[in-house]
GROMACS .gro file of C-alpha atoms in nm:
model
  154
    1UNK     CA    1   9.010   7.942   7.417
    2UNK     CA    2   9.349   8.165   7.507
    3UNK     CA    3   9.226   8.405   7.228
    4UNK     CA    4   8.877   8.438   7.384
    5UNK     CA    5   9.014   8.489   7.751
    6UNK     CA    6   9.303   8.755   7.608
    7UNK     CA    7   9.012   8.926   7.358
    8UNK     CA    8   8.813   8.948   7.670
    9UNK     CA    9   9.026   9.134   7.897
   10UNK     CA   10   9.185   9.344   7.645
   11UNK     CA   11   8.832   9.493   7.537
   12UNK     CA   12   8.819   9.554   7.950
   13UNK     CA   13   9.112   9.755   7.965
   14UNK     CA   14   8.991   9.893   7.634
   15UNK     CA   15   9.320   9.787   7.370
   16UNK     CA   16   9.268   9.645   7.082
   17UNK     CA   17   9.544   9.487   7.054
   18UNK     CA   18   9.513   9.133   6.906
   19UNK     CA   19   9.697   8.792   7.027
   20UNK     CA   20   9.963   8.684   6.851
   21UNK     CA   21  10.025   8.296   6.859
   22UNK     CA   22  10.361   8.317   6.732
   23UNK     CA   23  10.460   8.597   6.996
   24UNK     CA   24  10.553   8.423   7.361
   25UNK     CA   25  10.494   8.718   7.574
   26UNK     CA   26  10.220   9.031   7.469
   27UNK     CA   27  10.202   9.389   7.659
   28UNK     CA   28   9.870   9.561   7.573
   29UNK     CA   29   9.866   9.912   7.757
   30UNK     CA   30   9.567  10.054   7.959
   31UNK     CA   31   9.324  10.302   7.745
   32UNK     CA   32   9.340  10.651   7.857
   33UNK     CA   33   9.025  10.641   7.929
   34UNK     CA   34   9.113  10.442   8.229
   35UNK     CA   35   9.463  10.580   8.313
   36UNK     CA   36   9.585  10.847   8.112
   37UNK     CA   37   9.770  11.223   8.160
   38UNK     CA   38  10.106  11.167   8.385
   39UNK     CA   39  10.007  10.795   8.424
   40UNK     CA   40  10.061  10.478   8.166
   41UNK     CA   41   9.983  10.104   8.264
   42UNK     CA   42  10.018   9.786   8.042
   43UNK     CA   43   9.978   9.455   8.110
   44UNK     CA   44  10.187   9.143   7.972
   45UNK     CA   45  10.099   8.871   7.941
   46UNK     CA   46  10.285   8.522   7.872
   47UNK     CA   47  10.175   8.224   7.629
   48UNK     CA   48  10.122   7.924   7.802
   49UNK     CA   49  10.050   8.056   8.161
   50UNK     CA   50   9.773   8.246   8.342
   51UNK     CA   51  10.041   8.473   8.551
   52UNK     CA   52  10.032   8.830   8.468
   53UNK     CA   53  10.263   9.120   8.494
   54UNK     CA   54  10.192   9.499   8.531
   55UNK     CA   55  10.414   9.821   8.485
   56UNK     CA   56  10.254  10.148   8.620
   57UNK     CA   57  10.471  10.442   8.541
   58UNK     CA   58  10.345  10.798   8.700
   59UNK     CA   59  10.559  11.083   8.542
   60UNK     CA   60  10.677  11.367   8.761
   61UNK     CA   61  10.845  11.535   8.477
   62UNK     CA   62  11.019  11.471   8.152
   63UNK     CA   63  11.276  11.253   8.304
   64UNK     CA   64  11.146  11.131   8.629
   65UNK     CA   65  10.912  10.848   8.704
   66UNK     CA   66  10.766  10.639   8.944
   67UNK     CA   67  10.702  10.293   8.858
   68UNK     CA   68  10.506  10.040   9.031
   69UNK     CA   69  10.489   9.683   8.956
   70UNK     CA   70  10.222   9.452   8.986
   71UNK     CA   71  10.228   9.085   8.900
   72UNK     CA   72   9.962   8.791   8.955
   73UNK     CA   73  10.052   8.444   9.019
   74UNK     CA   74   9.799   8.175   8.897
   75UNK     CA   75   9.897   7.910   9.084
   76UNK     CA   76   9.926   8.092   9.444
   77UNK     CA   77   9.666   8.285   9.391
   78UNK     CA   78   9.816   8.619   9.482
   79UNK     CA   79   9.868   8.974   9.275
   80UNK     CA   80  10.143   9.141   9.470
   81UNK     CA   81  10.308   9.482   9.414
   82UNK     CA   82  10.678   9.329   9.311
   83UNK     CA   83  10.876   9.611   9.315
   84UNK     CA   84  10.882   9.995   9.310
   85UNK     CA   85  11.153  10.258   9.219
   86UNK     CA   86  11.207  10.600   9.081
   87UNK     CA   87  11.388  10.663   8.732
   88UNK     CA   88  11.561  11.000   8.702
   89UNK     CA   89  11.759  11.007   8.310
   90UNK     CA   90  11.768  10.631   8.332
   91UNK     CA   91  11.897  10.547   8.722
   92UNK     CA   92  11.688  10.389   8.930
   93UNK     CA   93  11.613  10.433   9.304
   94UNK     CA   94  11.481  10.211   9.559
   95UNK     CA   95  11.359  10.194   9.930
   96UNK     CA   96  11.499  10.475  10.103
   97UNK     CA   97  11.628  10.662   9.854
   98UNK     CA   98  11.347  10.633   9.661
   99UNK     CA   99  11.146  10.821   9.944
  100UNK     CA  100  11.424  11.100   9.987
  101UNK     CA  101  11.434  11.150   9.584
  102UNK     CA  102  11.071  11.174   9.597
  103UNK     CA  103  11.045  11.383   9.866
  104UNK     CA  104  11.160  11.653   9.650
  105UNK     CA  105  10.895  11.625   9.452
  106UNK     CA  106  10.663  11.673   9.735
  107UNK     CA  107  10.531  11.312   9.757
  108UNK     CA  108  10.603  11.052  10.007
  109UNK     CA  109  10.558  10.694  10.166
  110UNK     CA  110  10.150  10.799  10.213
  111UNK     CA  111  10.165  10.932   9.839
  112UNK     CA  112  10.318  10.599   9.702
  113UNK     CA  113  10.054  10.384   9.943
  114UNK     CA  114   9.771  10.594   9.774
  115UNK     CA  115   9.918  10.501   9.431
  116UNK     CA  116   9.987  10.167   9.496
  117UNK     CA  117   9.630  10.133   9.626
  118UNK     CA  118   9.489  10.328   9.346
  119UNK     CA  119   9.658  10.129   9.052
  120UNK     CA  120   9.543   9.764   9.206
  121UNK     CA  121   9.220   9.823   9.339
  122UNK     CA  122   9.073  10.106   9.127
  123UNK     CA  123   9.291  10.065   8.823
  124UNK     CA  124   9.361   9.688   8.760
  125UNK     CA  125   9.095   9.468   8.978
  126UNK     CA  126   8.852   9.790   8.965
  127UNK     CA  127   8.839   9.760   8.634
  128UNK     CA  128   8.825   9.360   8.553
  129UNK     CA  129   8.522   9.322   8.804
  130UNK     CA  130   8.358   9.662   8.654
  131UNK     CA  131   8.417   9.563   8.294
  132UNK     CA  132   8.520   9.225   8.288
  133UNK     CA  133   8.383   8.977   8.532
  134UNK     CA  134   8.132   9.023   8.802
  135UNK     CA  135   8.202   8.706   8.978
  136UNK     CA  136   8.436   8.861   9.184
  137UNK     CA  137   8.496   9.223   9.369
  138UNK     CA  138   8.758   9.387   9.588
  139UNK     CA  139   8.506   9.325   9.884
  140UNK     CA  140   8.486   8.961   9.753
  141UNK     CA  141   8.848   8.822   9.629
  142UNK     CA  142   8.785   8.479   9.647
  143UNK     CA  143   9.065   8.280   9.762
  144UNK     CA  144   9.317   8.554   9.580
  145UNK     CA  145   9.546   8.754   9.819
  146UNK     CA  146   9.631   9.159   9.783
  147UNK     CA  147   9.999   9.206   9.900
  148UNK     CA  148  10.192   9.579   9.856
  149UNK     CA  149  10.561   9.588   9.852
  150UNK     CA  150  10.742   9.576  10.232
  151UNK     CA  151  10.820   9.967  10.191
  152UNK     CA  152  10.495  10.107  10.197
  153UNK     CA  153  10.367   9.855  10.454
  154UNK     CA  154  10.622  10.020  10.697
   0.00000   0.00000   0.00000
């Protein structure tokens, strides 16, 4: 059954990766065809649960990204944006001087709500209910909650 549900949504997301029952944790990154150029998202996922964790990394230049993290939780019923920072040569940033290091780039708190926005809703949910499962939709979650990180809900 866990090979049929992991086959499943990594032909959605278009890897073709396989599971590996000796492995306890998996990533299997996005095809380009979804998210490609400046942008890179995987998904990992562990054996023996349902909850889910996503890295989205947006490259601003050789050395500088922005990286969002996503992550469901099975038993709550919620994906959440878990964190967010900036990596220049290896140091990260967070909250506010995330959004002055990323200012000179010529983004901002709007530019990281569009992302955000863009990399659950079109990117990770878009694609599941376009490819995967039509049960659901981002007009229809169910009982599952959307939450974005307390910095770009300021």
């Amino acid at each position: 059954m866990r090979n049929m549900i992991v086959k499943s949504y990594t032909q959605t997301i278009g890897s073709d990766r396989t599971w590996k029952e000796d492995e306890g944790f998996q990533m299997y990154p996005y095809s380009d065809k979804i998210v490609g150029g400046k942008e890179h998202l995987a998904v990992t996922m562990f054996r023996g649960t349902a909850d889910w964790f996503y890295m989205y990394k947006y490259k601003l230049d050789e050395s500088i990204s922005v990286n969002l993290i996503f992550e469901y939780n099975a038993s709550k019923k919620i994906f959440y944006q878990s964190d967010l920072y900036l990596t220049i040569n290896e140091t990260s940033y967070k909250d506010q001087q995330l959004l002055e290091k990323l200012a000179t780039y010529g983004k901002d708190r709007a530019w990281l709500q569009d992302q955000s926005k863009k990399v659950a809703e079109q990117y990770i949910l878009g694609t599941w209910f376009k490819n995967g499962s039509s049960r659901y939709s981002l007009k229809n979650l169910g009982d599952m909650k959307i939450e974005y990180n307390k910095l770009i809900e300021e």
